[in-house]
mmCIF file of C-alpha atoms and ligand atoms in Angstrom:
data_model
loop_
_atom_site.group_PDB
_atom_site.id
_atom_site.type_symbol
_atom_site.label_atom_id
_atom_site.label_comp_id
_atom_site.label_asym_id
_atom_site.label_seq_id
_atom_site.Cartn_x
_atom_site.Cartn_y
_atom_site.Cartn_z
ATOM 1 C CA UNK A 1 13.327 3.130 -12.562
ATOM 2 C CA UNK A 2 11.498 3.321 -8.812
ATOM 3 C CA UNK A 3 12.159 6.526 -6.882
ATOM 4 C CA UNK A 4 11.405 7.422 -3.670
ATOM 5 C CA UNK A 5 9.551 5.296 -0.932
ATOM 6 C CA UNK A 6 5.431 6.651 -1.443
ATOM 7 C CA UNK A 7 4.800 4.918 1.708
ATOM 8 C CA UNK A 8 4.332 1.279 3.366
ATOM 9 C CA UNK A 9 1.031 -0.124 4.113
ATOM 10 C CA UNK A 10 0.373 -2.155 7.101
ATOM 11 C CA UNK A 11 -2.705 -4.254 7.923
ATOM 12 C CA UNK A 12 -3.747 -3.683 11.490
ATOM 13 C CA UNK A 13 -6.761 -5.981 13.436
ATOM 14 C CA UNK A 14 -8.155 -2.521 15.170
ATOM 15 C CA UNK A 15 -7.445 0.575 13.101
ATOM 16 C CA UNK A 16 -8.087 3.396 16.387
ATOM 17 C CA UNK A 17 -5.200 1.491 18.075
ATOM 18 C CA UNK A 18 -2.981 1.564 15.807
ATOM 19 C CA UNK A 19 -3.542 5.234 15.075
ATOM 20 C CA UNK A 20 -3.287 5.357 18.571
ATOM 21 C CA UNK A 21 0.232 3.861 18.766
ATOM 22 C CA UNK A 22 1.653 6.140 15.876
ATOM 23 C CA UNK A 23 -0.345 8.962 17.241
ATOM 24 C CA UNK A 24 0.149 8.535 21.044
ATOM 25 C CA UNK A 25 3.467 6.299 21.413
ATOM 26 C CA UNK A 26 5.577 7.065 18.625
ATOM 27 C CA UNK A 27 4.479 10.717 18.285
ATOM 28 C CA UNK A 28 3.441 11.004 14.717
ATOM 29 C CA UNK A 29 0.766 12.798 12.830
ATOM 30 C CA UNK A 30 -1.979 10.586 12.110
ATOM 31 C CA UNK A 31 -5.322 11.503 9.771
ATOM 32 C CA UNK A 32 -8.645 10.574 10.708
ATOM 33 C CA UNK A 33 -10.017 7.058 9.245
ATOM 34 C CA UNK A 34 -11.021 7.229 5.851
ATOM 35 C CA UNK A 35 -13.070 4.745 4.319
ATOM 36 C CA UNK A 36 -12.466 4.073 0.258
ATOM 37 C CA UNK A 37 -15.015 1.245 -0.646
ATOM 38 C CA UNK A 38 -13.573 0.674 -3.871
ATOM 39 C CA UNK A 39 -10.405 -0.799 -2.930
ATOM 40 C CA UNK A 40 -12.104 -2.551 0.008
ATOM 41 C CA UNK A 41 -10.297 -0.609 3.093
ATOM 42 C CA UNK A 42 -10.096 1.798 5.709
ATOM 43 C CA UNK A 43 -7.100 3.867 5.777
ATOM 44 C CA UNK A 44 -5.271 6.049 8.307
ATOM 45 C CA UNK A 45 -2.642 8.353 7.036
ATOM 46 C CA UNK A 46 1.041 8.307 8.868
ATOM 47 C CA UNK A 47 2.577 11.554 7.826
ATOM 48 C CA UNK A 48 6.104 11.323 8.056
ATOM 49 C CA UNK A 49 8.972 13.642 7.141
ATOM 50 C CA UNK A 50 10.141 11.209 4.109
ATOM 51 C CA UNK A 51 7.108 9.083 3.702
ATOM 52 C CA UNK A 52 4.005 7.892 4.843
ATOM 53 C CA UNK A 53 2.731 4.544 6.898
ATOM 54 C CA UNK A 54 -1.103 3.484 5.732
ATOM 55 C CA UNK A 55 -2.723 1.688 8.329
ATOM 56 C CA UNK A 56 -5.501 -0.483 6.003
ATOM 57 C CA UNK A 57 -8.576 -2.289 7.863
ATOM 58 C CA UNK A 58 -10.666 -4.491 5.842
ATOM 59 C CA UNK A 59 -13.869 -2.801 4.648
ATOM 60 C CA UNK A 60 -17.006 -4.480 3.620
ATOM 61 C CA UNK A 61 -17.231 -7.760 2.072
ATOM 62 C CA UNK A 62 -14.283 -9.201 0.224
ATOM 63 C CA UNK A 63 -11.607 -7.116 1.466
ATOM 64 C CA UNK A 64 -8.569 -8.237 -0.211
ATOM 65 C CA UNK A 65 -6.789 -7.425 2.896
ATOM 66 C CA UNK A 66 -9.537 -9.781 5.063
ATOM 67 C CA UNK A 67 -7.322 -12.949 3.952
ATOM 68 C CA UNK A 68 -4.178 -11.430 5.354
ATOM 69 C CA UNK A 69 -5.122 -10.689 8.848
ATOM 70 C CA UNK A 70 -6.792 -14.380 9.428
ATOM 71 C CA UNK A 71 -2.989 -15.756 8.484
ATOM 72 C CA UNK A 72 -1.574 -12.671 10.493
ATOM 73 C CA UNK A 73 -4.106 -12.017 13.332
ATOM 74 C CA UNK A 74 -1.869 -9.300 15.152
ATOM 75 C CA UNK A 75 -1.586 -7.232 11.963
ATOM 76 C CA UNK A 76 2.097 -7.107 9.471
ATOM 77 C CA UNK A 77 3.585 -5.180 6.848
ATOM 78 C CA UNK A 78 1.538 -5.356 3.367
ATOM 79 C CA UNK A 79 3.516 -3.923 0.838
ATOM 80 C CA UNK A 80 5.723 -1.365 -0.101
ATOM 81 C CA UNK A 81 4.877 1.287 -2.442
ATOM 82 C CA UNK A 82 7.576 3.155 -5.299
ATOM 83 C CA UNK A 83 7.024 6.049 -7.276
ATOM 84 C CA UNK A 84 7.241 5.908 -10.964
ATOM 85 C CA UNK A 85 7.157 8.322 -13.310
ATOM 86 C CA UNK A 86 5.594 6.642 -15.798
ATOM 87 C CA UNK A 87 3.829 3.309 -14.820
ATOM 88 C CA UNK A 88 2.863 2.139 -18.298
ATOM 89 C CA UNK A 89 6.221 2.141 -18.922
ATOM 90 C CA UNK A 90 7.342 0.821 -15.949
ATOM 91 C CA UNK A 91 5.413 -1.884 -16.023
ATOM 92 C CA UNK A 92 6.629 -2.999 -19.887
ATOM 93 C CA UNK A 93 9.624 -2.913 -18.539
ATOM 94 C CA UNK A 94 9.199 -4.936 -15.569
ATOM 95 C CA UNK A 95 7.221 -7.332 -17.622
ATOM 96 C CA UNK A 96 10.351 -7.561 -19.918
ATOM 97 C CA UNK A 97 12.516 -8.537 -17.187
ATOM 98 C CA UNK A 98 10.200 -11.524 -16.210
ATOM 99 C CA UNK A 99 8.089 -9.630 -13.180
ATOM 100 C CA UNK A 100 4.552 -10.619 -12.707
ATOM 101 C CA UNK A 101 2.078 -7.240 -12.471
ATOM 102 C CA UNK A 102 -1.013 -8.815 -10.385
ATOM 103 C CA UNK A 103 -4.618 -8.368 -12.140
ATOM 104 C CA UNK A 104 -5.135 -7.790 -16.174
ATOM 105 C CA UNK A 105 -1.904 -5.523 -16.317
ATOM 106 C CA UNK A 106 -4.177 -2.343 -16.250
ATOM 107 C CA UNK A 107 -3.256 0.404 -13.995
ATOM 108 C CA UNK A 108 -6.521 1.292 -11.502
ATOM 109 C CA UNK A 109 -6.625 4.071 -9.297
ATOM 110 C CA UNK A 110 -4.882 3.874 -5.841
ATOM 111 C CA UNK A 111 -5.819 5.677 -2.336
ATOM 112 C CA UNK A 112 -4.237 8.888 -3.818
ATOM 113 C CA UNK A 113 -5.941 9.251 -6.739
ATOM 114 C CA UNK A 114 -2.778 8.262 -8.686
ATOM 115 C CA UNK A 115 -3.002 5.309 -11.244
ATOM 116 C CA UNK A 116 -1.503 2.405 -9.499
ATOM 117 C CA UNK A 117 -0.227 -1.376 -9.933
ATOM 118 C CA UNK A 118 0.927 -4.522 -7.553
ATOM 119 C CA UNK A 119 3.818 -6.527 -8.521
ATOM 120 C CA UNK A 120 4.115 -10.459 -7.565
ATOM 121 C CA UNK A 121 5.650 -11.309 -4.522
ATOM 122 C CA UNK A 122 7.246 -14.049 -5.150
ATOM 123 C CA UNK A 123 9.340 -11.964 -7.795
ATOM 124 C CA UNK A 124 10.547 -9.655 -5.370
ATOM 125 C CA UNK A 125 11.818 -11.169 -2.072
ATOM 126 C CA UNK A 126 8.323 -11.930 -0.864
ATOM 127 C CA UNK A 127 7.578 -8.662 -0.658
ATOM 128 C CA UNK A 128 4.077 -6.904 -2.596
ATOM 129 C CA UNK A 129 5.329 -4.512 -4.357
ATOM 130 C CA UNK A 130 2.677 -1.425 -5.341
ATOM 131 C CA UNK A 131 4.448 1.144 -7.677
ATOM 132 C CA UNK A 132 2.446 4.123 -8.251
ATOM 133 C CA UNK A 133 2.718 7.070 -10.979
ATOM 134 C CA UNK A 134 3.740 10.192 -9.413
HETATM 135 CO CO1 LIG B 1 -0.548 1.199 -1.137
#
């Protein structure tokens, strides 16, 4: 059912040094900051050759991602996110296997525009799982 790798998100405590570090240290392309109030972040872009690497900063009050960096003050992996080709199928699916989809089941609409949906942890290794349509 999941295809390729969209990308993996990481939650970073200062968002120009970590662009820095992909940019400077490990010699990738990295976009300018973008902010995208509805989903409570600021994002830079990782362009890789097979994926991307999203670099998420809390933004504005509430942050989702606010939580994680007080338990992980230098910054960790978030989640990993899968393409689908369909997600409202993919997620009847996973819900017929037993797998939790976080929030009222719903698809909303991710950082690429693309209709998007988070998977329980605790279901999968410990790992958020985001699987967007593609
Ligand atoms: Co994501």
């Amino acid at each position: 059912m999941i295809g390729r790798v969209n990308h993996i998100a990481i939650v970073v405590p200062d968002l120009n040094a970590a662009a820095a570090i992909y940019r400077d240290t490990l010699g990738a392309m990295v976009s300018e900051p973008k902010d995208l109030p509805g989903q409570g972040v600021t994002t830079v872009f990782v362009e890789l050759p097979n994926t991307k690497i999203e670099l998420l900063h809390p933004l504005g009050e509430g942050s989702s991602i606010a939580k994680f960096l007080v338990s992980n003050p230098s910054g960790g992996m978030h989640h990993i996110c899968y393409e689908v080709d369909d997600i409202a199928c993919a997620r009847d699916t996973l819900i017929s296997k037993g797998a939790r989809v976080l929030g009222n089941g719903a698809p909303s609409i991710g950082a690429h525009g693309k209709p998007v949906l988070f998977l329980h942890p605790k279901d999968f290794c410990g790992t958020l799982i985001e699987i967007e349509q593609i």
